[in-house]
Short mmCIF file of C-alpha atoms in Angstrom, two decimals:
data_model
loop_
_atom_site.label_atom_id
_atom_site.label_comp_id
_atom_site.label_asym_id
_atom_site.label_seq_id
_atom_site.Cartn_x
_atom_site.Cartn_y
_atom_site.Cartn_z
CA MET P 1 -28.01 -11.43 8.86
CA ARG P 2 -27.25 -11.92 12.51
CA LEU P 3 -28.22 -9.08 14.76
CA ASP P 4 -26.93 -8.66 18.26
CA ASP P 5 -29.89 -6.77 19.60
CA GLY P 6 -28.83 -6.70 23.22
CA GLY P 7 -32.02 -8.17 24.62
CA PRO P 8 -35.06 -10.32 23.88
CA GLY P 9 -38.04 -8.93 22.08
CA LEU P 10 -36.42 -5.93 20.42
CA SER P 11 -37.20 -5.47 16.79
CA ARG P 12 -34.31 -4.86 14.47
CA ALA P 13 -35.34 -1.21 14.05
CA GLN P 14 -35.58 -0.73 17.81
CA ALA P 15 -32.18 -2.24 18.35
CA LEU P 16 -30.69 0.01 15.75
CA ARG P 17 -32.21 3.06 17.34
CA ARG P 18 -31.11 2.06 20.80
CA GLY P 19 -27.55 3.22 20.84
CA SER P 20 -26.24 0.31 18.86
CA ALA P 21 -22.79 1.74 19.31
CA ALA P 22 -22.97 0.86 22.98
CA LEU P 23 -23.54 -2.75 22.05
CA GLY P 24 -20.63 -2.72 19.67
CA VAL P 25 -23.06 -3.31 16.84
CA VAL P 26 -22.59 -1.62 13.51
CA CYS P 27 -25.33 -2.17 10.99
CA VAL P 28 -25.74 -1.13 7.43
CA GLY P 29 -28.90 -2.33 5.81
CA GLY P 30 -29.32 -5.93 6.70
CA VAL P 31 -25.66 -6.42 7.46
CA CYS P 32 -24.70 -6.17 11.10
CA ILE P 33 -21.19 -6.56 12.35
CA THR P 34 -21.22 -7.29 16.05
CA GLY P 35 -18.63 -7.00 18.72
CA LEU P 36 -16.25 -4.57 17.04
CA ALA P 37 -14.46 -2.48 19.60
CA THR P 38 -12.75 0.74 18.68
CA ARG P 39 -9.70 -0.48 20.55
CA ALA P 40 -8.37 -4.00 20.28
CA VAL P 41 -9.52 -6.01 23.26
CA SER P 42 -7.82 -9.19 22.23
CA ALA P 43 -5.95 -8.55 19.03
CA GLY P 44 -5.55 -11.62 16.90
CA SER P 45 -8.22 -13.78 18.46
CA ARG P 46 -9.93 -16.09 16.00
CA ALA P 47 -13.34 -14.57 16.75
CA GLY P 48 -11.91 -11.07 16.44
CA ASP P 49 -10.26 -11.89 13.13
CA GLU P 50 -13.53 -13.33 11.84
CA ARG P 51 -15.47 -10.21 12.72
CA ILE P 52 -12.88 -7.99 11.08
CA LEU P 53 -12.63 -10.12 7.95
CA ASN P 54 -16.43 -10.10 7.63
CA PHE P 55 -16.36 -6.33 7.96
CA ALA P 56 -13.79 -6.25 5.14
CA LEU P 57 -15.90 -8.67 3.13
CA VAL P 58 -18.91 -6.32 3.21
CA LEU P 59 -16.74 -3.55 1.82
CA GLU P 60 -15.29 -5.77 -0.88
CA HIS P 61 -18.78 -7.00 -1.87
CA LEU P 62 -19.81 -3.37 -2.18
CA GLN P 63 -16.83 -2.46 -4.34
CA ALA P 64 -17.11 -5.61 -6.45
CA ALA P 65 -20.78 -4.98 -7.18
CA PHE P 66 -20.15 -1.29 -7.88
CA TYR P 67 -17.39 -1.95 -10.38
CA ALA P 68 -19.12 -4.92 -11.99
CA GLU P 69 -22.03 -2.65 -12.79
CA ALA P 70 -19.79 0.24 -13.88
CA ALA P 71 -17.81 -2.07 -16.16
CA GLY P 72 -20.88 -2.22 -18.37
CA SER P 73 -21.27 1.54 -18.70
CA THR P 74 -21.48 2.95 -22.21
CA ALA P 75 -20.86 6.53 -21.11
CA PHE P 76 -17.31 6.43 -19.79
CA ASP P 77 -14.08 7.54 -21.42
CA ALA P 78 -11.91 4.61 -22.49
CA ASP P 79 -9.38 5.01 -19.68
CA VAL P 80 -12.12 5.26 -17.04
CA LEU P 81 -13.75 2.13 -18.42
CA THR P 82 -10.43 0.31 -18.34
CA PHE P 83 -10.09 1.26 -14.69
CA ALA P 84 -13.62 0.05 -13.90
CA ARG P 85 -13.07 -3.28 -15.62
CA THR P 86 -9.69 -3.87 -14.01
CA ALA P 87 -10.97 -2.89 -10.58
CA ALA P 88 -13.98 -5.18 -11.05
CA ALA P 89 -11.71 -8.15 -11.67
CA HIS P 90 -9.52 -7.27 -8.68
CA GLU P 91 -12.39 -6.76 -6.23
CA LYS P 92 -13.90 -10.06 -7.30
CA GLU P 93 -10.64 -11.72 -6.28
CA HIS P 94 -10.66 -9.83 -2.99
CA VAL P 95 -14.15 -11.16 -2.26
CA ALA P 96 -12.97 -14.66 -3.19
CA LEU P 97 -9.94 -14.47 -0.89
CA LEU P 98 -11.88 -13.22 2.13
CA THR P 99 -14.65 -15.73 1.51
CA ARG P 100 -12.10 -18.54 1.35
CA LEU P 101 -10.45 -17.36 4.59
CA LEU P 102 -13.79 -17.18 6.41
CA GLY P 103 -15.20 -20.42 5.08
CA ALA P 104 -18.59 -21.14 6.63
CA LYS P 105 -18.33 -17.95 8.67
CA ALA P 106 -18.46 -15.69 5.62
CA GLU P 107 -21.45 -13.35 5.75
CA GLU P 108 -23.69 -13.08 2.70
CA ALA P 109 -23.52 -10.02 0.52
CA PRO P 110 -26.36 -7.58 1.01
CA ALA P 111 -28.29 -6.19 -1.94
CA PHE P 112 -27.04 -2.97 -3.48
CA ASP P 113 -28.52 -0.13 -5.50
CA PHE P 114 -25.98 2.31 -6.94
CA GLY P 115 -28.36 4.58 -8.79
CA ASP P 116 -26.64 6.47 -11.57
CA THR P 117 -23.20 6.36 -9.95
CA THR P 118 -22.19 3.47 -12.18
CA SER P 119 -23.32 5.11 -15.41
CA ASP P 120 -22.62 8.81 -15.01
CA GLN P 121 -18.88 9.39 -15.30
CA ALA P 122 -18.59 12.34 -12.92
CA ALA P 123 -20.57 10.49 -10.26
CA PHE P 124 -18.57 7.34 -10.84
CA LEU P 125 -15.25 9.13 -10.39
CA ARG P 126 -16.46 10.72 -7.18
CA VAL P 127 -17.88 7.54 -5.68
CA ALA P 128 -15.00 5.29 -6.75
CA THR P 129 -12.56 7.69 -5.12
CA ALA P 130 -14.60 7.75 -1.93
CA LEU P 131 -15.00 3.97 -1.80
CA GLU P 132 -11.33 3.22 -2.40
CA ASP P 133 -10.15 5.81 0.13
CA LEU P 134 -12.71 4.43 2.57
CA GLY P 135 -11.52 0.87 2.03
CA VAL P 136 -7.93 1.86 2.76
CA ASP P 137 -9.02 3.64 5.93
CA ALA P 138 -11.08 0.64 6.99
CA TYR P 139 -8.25 -1.87 6.63
CA ASN P 140 -5.71 0.43 8.23
CA GLY P 141 -8.04 1.01 11.15
CA GLN P 142 -8.04 -2.72 11.82
CA ALA P 143 -4.41 -3.59 11.13
CA ALA P 144 -3.36 -3.59 14.78
CA ASN P 145 -6.43 -5.65 15.75
CA LEU P 146 -5.70 -8.56 13.44
CA GLY P 147 -3.61 -11.64 14.06
CA ARG P 148 -0.47 -11.88 11.95
CA ALA P 149 -1.77 -14.44 9.49
CA ALA P 150 -4.95 -12.46 8.81
CA LEU P 151 -2.96 -9.22 8.55
CA ALA P 152 -0.65 -10.82 6.01
CA GLN P 153 -3.72 -11.52 3.86
CA THR P 154 -5.51 -8.21 4.26
CA SER P 155 -2.33 -6.29 3.48
CA ARG P 156 -2.24 -8.01 0.06
CA ILE P 157 -5.72 -6.59 -0.57
CA VAL P 158 -5.37 -3.08 0.83
CA SER P 159 -2.16 -2.51 -1.13
CA VAL P 160 -4.14 -2.93 -4.34
CA ASP P 161 -7.08 -0.86 -3.08
CA ALA P 162 -4.58 1.93 -2.39
CA ARG P 163 -3.37 1.63 -5.98
CA HIS P 164 -6.95 1.83 -7.19
CA ALA P 165 -7.42 4.96 -5.11
CA ALA P 166 -4.38 6.64 -6.65
CA TRP P 167 -5.39 5.49 -10.12
CA ILE P 168 -8.94 6.83 -9.99
CA ARG P 169 -7.71 10.06 -8.41
CA SER P 170 -5.22 10.43 -11.27
CA LEU P 171 -8.05 9.94 -13.77
CA ALA P 172 -10.14 12.52 -11.94
CA GLY P 173 -7.33 15.06 -11.80
CA GLU P 174 -6.98 14.78 -8.02
CA VAL P 175 -3.77 14.33 -6.04
CA PRO P 176 -3.30 10.54 -5.98
CA ALA P 177 -1.78 10.44 -2.51
CA PRO P 178 -2.90 13.52 -0.61
CA GLU P 179 -1.70 12.43 2.84
CA ALA P 180 1.68 11.44 4.26
CA VAL P 181 -0.01 8.56 6.06
CA ASP P 182 -3.32 6.81 5.48
CA ALA P 183 -4.48 6.81 9.08
CA GLY P 184 -7.17 4.25 9.76
CA ARG P 185 -10.70 4.94 10.82
CA THR P 186 -12.90 2.94 13.13
CA ALA P 187 -15.28 0.33 11.76
CA LYS P 188 -18.14 2.38 13.18
CA ALA P 189 -17.09 5.48 11.24
CA VAL P 190 -16.60 3.50 8.05
CA MET P 191 -19.97 1.78 8.29
CA ALA P 192 -21.64 5.12 9.02
CA ASP P 193 -20.18 6.48 5.79
CA ILE P 194 -21.42 3.41 3.93
CA ALA P 195 -24.88 3.80 5.43
CA ARG P 196 -24.99 7.42 4.30
CA THR P 197 -24.46 6.40 0.68
CA GLY P 198 -27.77 4.57 0.63
CA PHE P 199 -26.20 1.91 -1.59
CA VAL P 200 -26.95 -0.96 0.79
CA GLN P 201 -30.53 -2.15 0.56
CA GLY P 202 -32.67 -3.47 3.39
CA GLN P 203 -32.18 -0.68 5.91
CA GLY P 204 -33.91 -0.97 9.30
CA MET W 1 -4.01 1.25 -20.22
CA GLU W 2 -4.64 -2.43 -20.72
CA PRO W 3 -3.41 -4.75 -17.98
CA THR W 4 -0.71 -6.46 -20.02
CA HIS W 5 2.63 -7.85 -18.88
CA GLU W 6 4.96 -5.29 -17.38
CA PRO W 7 7.19 -3.60 -19.97
CA GLY W 8 10.20 -3.81 -17.70
CA ASP W 9 9.92 -7.54 -16.98
CA VAL W 10 12.18 -8.80 -19.73
CA MET W 11 14.68 -6.03 -19.26
CA ALA W 12 14.83 -6.43 -15.49
CA ALA W 13 15.44 -10.15 -15.74
CA ALA W 14 18.34 -9.53 -18.08
CA MET W 15 19.74 -6.77 -15.90
CA VAL W 16 20.36 -8.63 -12.65
CA PRO W 17 23.95 -7.79 -11.88
CA PRO W 18 26.39 -10.72 -12.18
CA ILE W 19 27.48 -10.54 -8.55
CA VAL W 20 23.90 -11.03 -7.43
CA GLY W 21 23.69 -14.02 -9.73
CA ARG W 22 26.72 -15.61 -8.07
CA LEU W 23 25.17 -15.13 -4.64
CA ASP W 24 21.78 -16.33 -5.68
CA PRO W 25 21.89 -19.82 -7.18
CA SER W 26 18.22 -20.44 -6.42
CA GLY W 27 17.19 -17.27 -8.21
CA ALA W 28 15.25 -15.87 -5.29
CA ILE W 29 17.04 -12.52 -5.45
CA ALA W 30 16.70 -12.38 -9.20
CA GLU W 31 13.00 -12.91 -8.74
CA ALA W 32 12.86 -10.12 -6.20
CA ALA W 33 14.90 -7.97 -8.57
CA GLY W 34 12.37 -8.70 -11.25
CA ARG W 35 9.66 -7.29 -9.03
CA ALA W 36 11.39 -3.95 -8.66
CA ARG W 37 11.26 -3.91 -12.39
CA SER W 38 11.46 -0.24 -13.07
CA LEU W 39 14.92 0.47 -11.70
CA SER W 40 16.88 1.94 -14.53
CA ARG W 41 19.23 -0.06 -16.66
CA ARG W 42 22.10 2.26 -15.84
CA ALA W 43 21.54 1.85 -12.13
CA LEU W 44 21.42 -1.91 -12.32
CA LEU W 45 24.48 -2.11 -14.57
CA ALA W 46 26.46 0.24 -12.36
CA GLY W 47 25.84 -1.68 -9.22
CA ALA W 48 27.93 -4.38 -7.83
CA LEU W 49 27.49 -4.45 -4.08
CA ALA W 50 28.42 -0.83 -3.59
CA GLY W 51 31.57 -0.48 -1.53
CA GLY W 52 30.79 -3.63 0.41
CA ILE W 53 27.91 -1.91 2.13
CA GLY W 54 25.56 -4.19 3.94
CA LEU W 55 22.73 -2.21 5.35
CA VAL W 56 21.22 -3.15 8.66
CA VAL W 57 18.59 -5.74 7.96
CA VAL W 58 16.09 -7.81 9.79
CA PRO W 59 16.98 -11.39 8.87
CA ALA W 60 14.07 -13.26 7.40
CA GLY W 61 12.36 -15.21 10.14
CA THR W 62 14.03 -13.21 12.87
CA SER W 63 13.50 -14.59 16.34
CA ALA W 64 13.33 -11.05 17.69
CA LYS W 65 9.77 -10.86 16.41
CA GLY W 66 7.71 -8.75 18.73
CA SER W 67 10.59 -7.64 20.91
CA LYS W 68 11.61 -4.02 21.14
CA ALA W 69 14.96 -4.88 19.59
CA GLY W 70 13.12 -6.57 16.75
CA ASP W 71 10.89 -3.56 16.26
CA VAL W 72 13.92 -1.26 16.24
CA ALA W 73 15.53 -3.36 13.51
CA VAL W 74 12.37 -3.30 11.42
CA LEU W 75 11.98 0.45 11.84
CA ASN W 76 15.59 1.03 10.84
CA PHE W 77 15.01 -1.03 7.75
CA ALA W 78 12.03 1.18 6.91
CA LEU W 79 14.07 4.30 7.68
CA THR W 80 16.77 3.20 5.26
CA LEU W 81 14.23 2.89 2.47
CA GLU W 82 12.79 6.27 3.32
CA TYR W 83 16.25 7.87 3.28
CA LEU W 84 16.74 6.42 -0.18
CA GLN W 85 13.46 7.71 -1.52
CA ALA W 86 13.68 11.12 0.15
CA ALA W 87 17.18 11.71 -1.21
CA PHE W 88 16.13 10.63 -4.69
CA TYR W 89 13.19 13.01 -4.87
CA SER W 90 15.13 15.86 -3.26
CA GLU W 91 17.83 15.50 -5.87
CA ALA W 92 15.27 15.36 -8.66
CA GLU W 93 13.78 18.63 -7.43
CA ARG W 94 17.21 20.25 -7.24
CA ARG W 95 18.16 19.14 -10.75
CA LYS W 96 15.04 20.80 -12.20
CA ALA W 97 15.28 18.60 -15.27
CA LEU W 98 11.81 17.06 -15.22
CA SER W 99 8.66 17.92 -17.11
CA ALA W 100 5.67 19.38 -15.27
CA ASP W 101 3.81 16.27 -14.10
CA ASN W 102 6.97 14.45 -13.06
CA ALA W 103 8.34 17.54 -11.32
CA ARG W 104 5.10 17.88 -9.40
CA ALA W 105 5.23 14.24 -8.37
CA ALA W 106 8.85 14.64 -7.24
CA ARG W 107 7.90 17.67 -5.18
CA LEU W 108 4.78 16.22 -3.53
CA ILE W 109 6.03 12.68 -3.04
CA GLY W 110 9.43 13.92 -1.89
CA ALA W 111 7.76 16.02 0.79
CA VAL W 112 5.92 12.95 2.03
CA GLU W 113 9.02 10.75 2.04
CA ARG W 114 10.88 13.41 4.00
CA THR W 115 7.99 13.39 6.47
CA HIS W 116 8.37 9.62 6.77
CA VAL W 117 12.09 10.02 7.47
CA ALA W 118 11.35 12.53 10.21
CA ALA W 119 8.65 10.35 11.73
CA LEU W 120 10.80 7.23 11.82
CA LYS W 121 13.79 9.13 13.18
CA GLY W 122 11.54 10.56 15.86
CA LEU W 123 10.32 7.10 16.79
CA LEU W 124 13.80 5.61 16.86
CA GLY W 125 15.60 8.46 18.60
CA SER W 126 19.20 7.49 19.29
CA ASP W 127 18.56 4.05 17.79
CA ALA W 128 18.09 5.51 14.32
CA VAL W 129 20.63 4.53 11.66
CA ALA W 130 22.33 7.49 10.05
CA ARG W 131 21.57 8.60 6.54
CA PRO W 132 23.79 6.98 3.95
CA PHE W 133 25.33 8.74 0.98
CA PHE W 134 23.73 8.21 -2.37
CA ASP W 135 24.75 8.43 -5.98
CA PHE W 136 21.71 8.18 -8.22
CA GLN W 137 23.85 8.10 -11.32
CA GLY W 138 21.86 10.49 -13.42
CA THR W 139 18.48 8.88 -12.89
CA THR W 140 17.11 12.15 -11.47
CA GLU W 141 18.11 14.10 -14.55
CA ASN W 142 15.69 13.00 -17.22
CA ASP W 143 12.02 12.06 -17.30
CA ALA W 144 12.33 8.48 -18.49
CA ASP W 145 14.92 7.38 -15.93
CA PHE W 146 13.27 9.35 -13.16
CA VAL W 147 9.87 7.81 -13.53
CA LYS W 148 11.18 4.29 -14.09
CA THR W 149 13.41 4.49 -11.01
CA ALA W 150 10.72 6.13 -8.91
CA VAL W 151 8.22 3.39 -9.81
CA GLY W 152 10.81 0.82 -8.78
CA PHE W 153 11.41 2.55 -5.46
CA GLU W 154 7.74 2.95 -4.62
CA ASP W 155 6.59 -0.52 -5.63
CA PHE W 156 9.54 -1.95 -3.80
CA SER W 157 9.00 0.14 -0.64
CA ALA W 158 5.34 -0.81 -0.54
CA ALA W 159 6.28 -4.48 -0.78
CA ALA W 160 8.92 -4.02 1.90
CA TYR W 161 6.48 -2.37 4.31
CA GLN W 162 4.02 -5.13 3.57
CA GLY W 163 6.66 -7.67 4.49
CA ALA W 164 7.69 -5.77 7.60
CA LEU W 165 4.16 -5.39 9.00
CA VAL W 166 3.89 -8.91 10.31
CA HIS W 167 7.26 -8.71 12.06
CA LEU W 168 6.31 -5.80 14.29
CA GLY W 169 5.27 -6.38 17.88
CA GLN W 170 3.73 -3.20 19.16
CA ALA W 171 0.19 -2.37 18.04
CA GLU W 172 0.92 1.30 17.44
CA LEU W 173 3.82 0.42 15.16
CA ILE W 174 1.70 -1.99 13.17
CA ALA W 175 -0.91 0.71 12.67
CA GLY W 176 1.79 3.21 11.71
CA ALA W 177 3.50 0.86 9.27
CA ALA W 178 0.16 -0.01 7.69
CA SER W 179 -0.60 3.69 7.29
CA ILE W 180 2.65 4.19 5.37
CA HIS W 181 2.45 0.95 3.37
CA THR W 182 -0.69 2.12 1.56
CA VAL W 183 0.78 5.55 0.86
CA GLU W 184 3.77 3.92 -0.84
CA ALA W 185 1.37 1.78 -2.87
CA ARG W 186 -0.49 4.96 -3.90
CA HIS W 187 2.83 6.51 -4.93
CA GLY W 188 3.65 3.46 -7.03
CA ALA W 189 0.31 3.70 -8.80
CA TRP W 190 0.67 7.47 -9.25
CA LEU W 191 4.06 7.14 -10.91
CA ARG W 192 2.96 4.17 -13.02
CA PHE W 193 0.10 6.32 -14.27
CA LEU W 194 2.63 9.00 -15.24
CA GLN W 195 4.78 6.35 -16.90
CA GLY W 196 1.83 5.12 -18.90
CA VAL W 197 1.71 1.61 -17.44
CA VAL W 198 -1.13 0.00 -15.52
CA PRO W 199 -1.17 1.40 -11.96
CA ALA W 200 -2.46 -1.83 -10.42
CA ALA W 201 -1.18 -4.82 -12.35
CA ARG W 202 -2.54 -7.57 -10.06
CA ALA W 203 -5.47 -8.21 -7.74
CA LEU W 204 -3.16 -8.95 -4.81
CA ASP W 205 0.22 -7.42 -4.01
CA GLU W 206 2.90 -9.58 -2.44
CA PRO W 207 5.42 -8.66 0.25
CA ILE W 208 9.19 -8.74 -0.05
CA ASP W 209 11.33 -9.74 2.92
CA ALA W 210 13.94 -7.42 4.34
CA GLY W 211 16.93 -9.50 3.34
CA ALA W 212 15.93 -9.63 -0.31
CA ALA W 213 14.99 -5.94 -0.17
CA MET W 214 18.37 -4.82 1.07
CA ARG W 215 20.26 -7.02 -1.38
CA LEU W 216 18.24 -5.39 -4.10
CA VAL W 217 19.07 -1.92 -2.84
CA ASP W 218 22.72 -2.92 -2.72
CA SER W 219 22.56 -4.12 -6.29
CA THR W 220 21.49 -0.72 -7.61
CA GLY W 221 24.78 0.89 -6.67
CA PHE W 222 22.95 3.94 -5.39
CA VAL W 223 24.23 3.57 -1.83
CA ARG W 224 27.78 4.66 -1.13
CA GLU W 225 30.07 4.37 1.86
CA ARG W 226 30.29 7.24 4.23
CA PRO W 227 33.54 9.18 3.83
CA ARG W 228 36.06 7.94 6.33
CA THR W 229 36.64 11.43 7.63
CA GLU W 230 33.23 11.33 9.33
CA ALA W 231 33.67 10.85 13.03
CA HIS W 232 31.30 8.28 14.44
CA THR W 233 31.87 6.17 17.48
CA SER W 234 29.86 3.31 16.06
CA PRO W 235 29.41 2.27 12.45
CA ALA W 236 26.24 3.48 10.82
CA PHE W 237 25.86 0.17 9.01
CA ALA W 238 26.70 -3.35 9.88
CA GLY W 239 28.39 -5.40 7.19
#
């Protein structure tokens, strides 16, 4: 994974400790997304779109891997399993779309370890809800930063992720749409949440 | 819920009102009508173009893209859809004819749609189109019609916001429209879950353009002319 470490001779761990936010670097495990500003500097630039789409791709890889594993669980109720299998198929297509859009610029997927969250139903419901809500927030946080063509593509994806969120919440007995608006969050905040899960392997 | 074909597909295709068929030789509107597949049979049968109403639309491929006037048109299009939804859920709550889960959805979703109306009116100020009159023709008065119609509205609104997103110029409006688009998609999934159909039928959702969206709204017959006794210096809707 590329790392913008802000200077020669810094180890990856040092760079991460050194106020990576100031460098506009957001890293989770071995995946570093560089140059993301919290405000759009040049919305719709090709380089900007690439960074944002790679950010989205990390999230979709995470979801795809999570659901692919969960789809094999033997401990879920039938309707939860149906959700996991359907979501797995959808997220795989999301990965495929973003990968196609990025071409040679697509970042590799990191390695993941989901522990028992893909086999224990209560944990799965909790994590799936969190990941889908997070995905919606991530896309919405970037909507104004994307060029029109890229936005047209990501909106096809986030619409379905929002459906997943409402679906899993319905299965879990939660309010499917708790807010009047799904306000976006910054890439930094989203990646911090991802890092906290410990799912992404290869930290520091 | 297995991801099978949509139960309303066949019915919706058969239910495209004849006047829409005459206006739509290429079938593009019929296709769009097929996407809002859960609008009730009664609503679709009742609706020729109601009272000649043409709601203010953003023409597909508008050259006002990015301009303030263009943004105003897009926002008014969104406001019209929110008026429709808010009125539908408000009426459903008033009728008190729904079972527990549906009544709860009407209450919670209605509150959100009313918030959307207020937000868009606030943004638009004096540029906001006025609220039309609606006749929901009994679809708020029983569970089956309510949920089918509500699914149609939400799926359709989500697709309309998705289509509108790329026509907005100002960054804040794009962010705002995106933040509502996903809520409408959640609502669609919520109501589909209550209806017993798959909440997310495809991996990727597609947009609908404003012109097709408004023709579809027209075709339901839910929108009625304002009474002529209302005093307005300018028409609320352009023909």
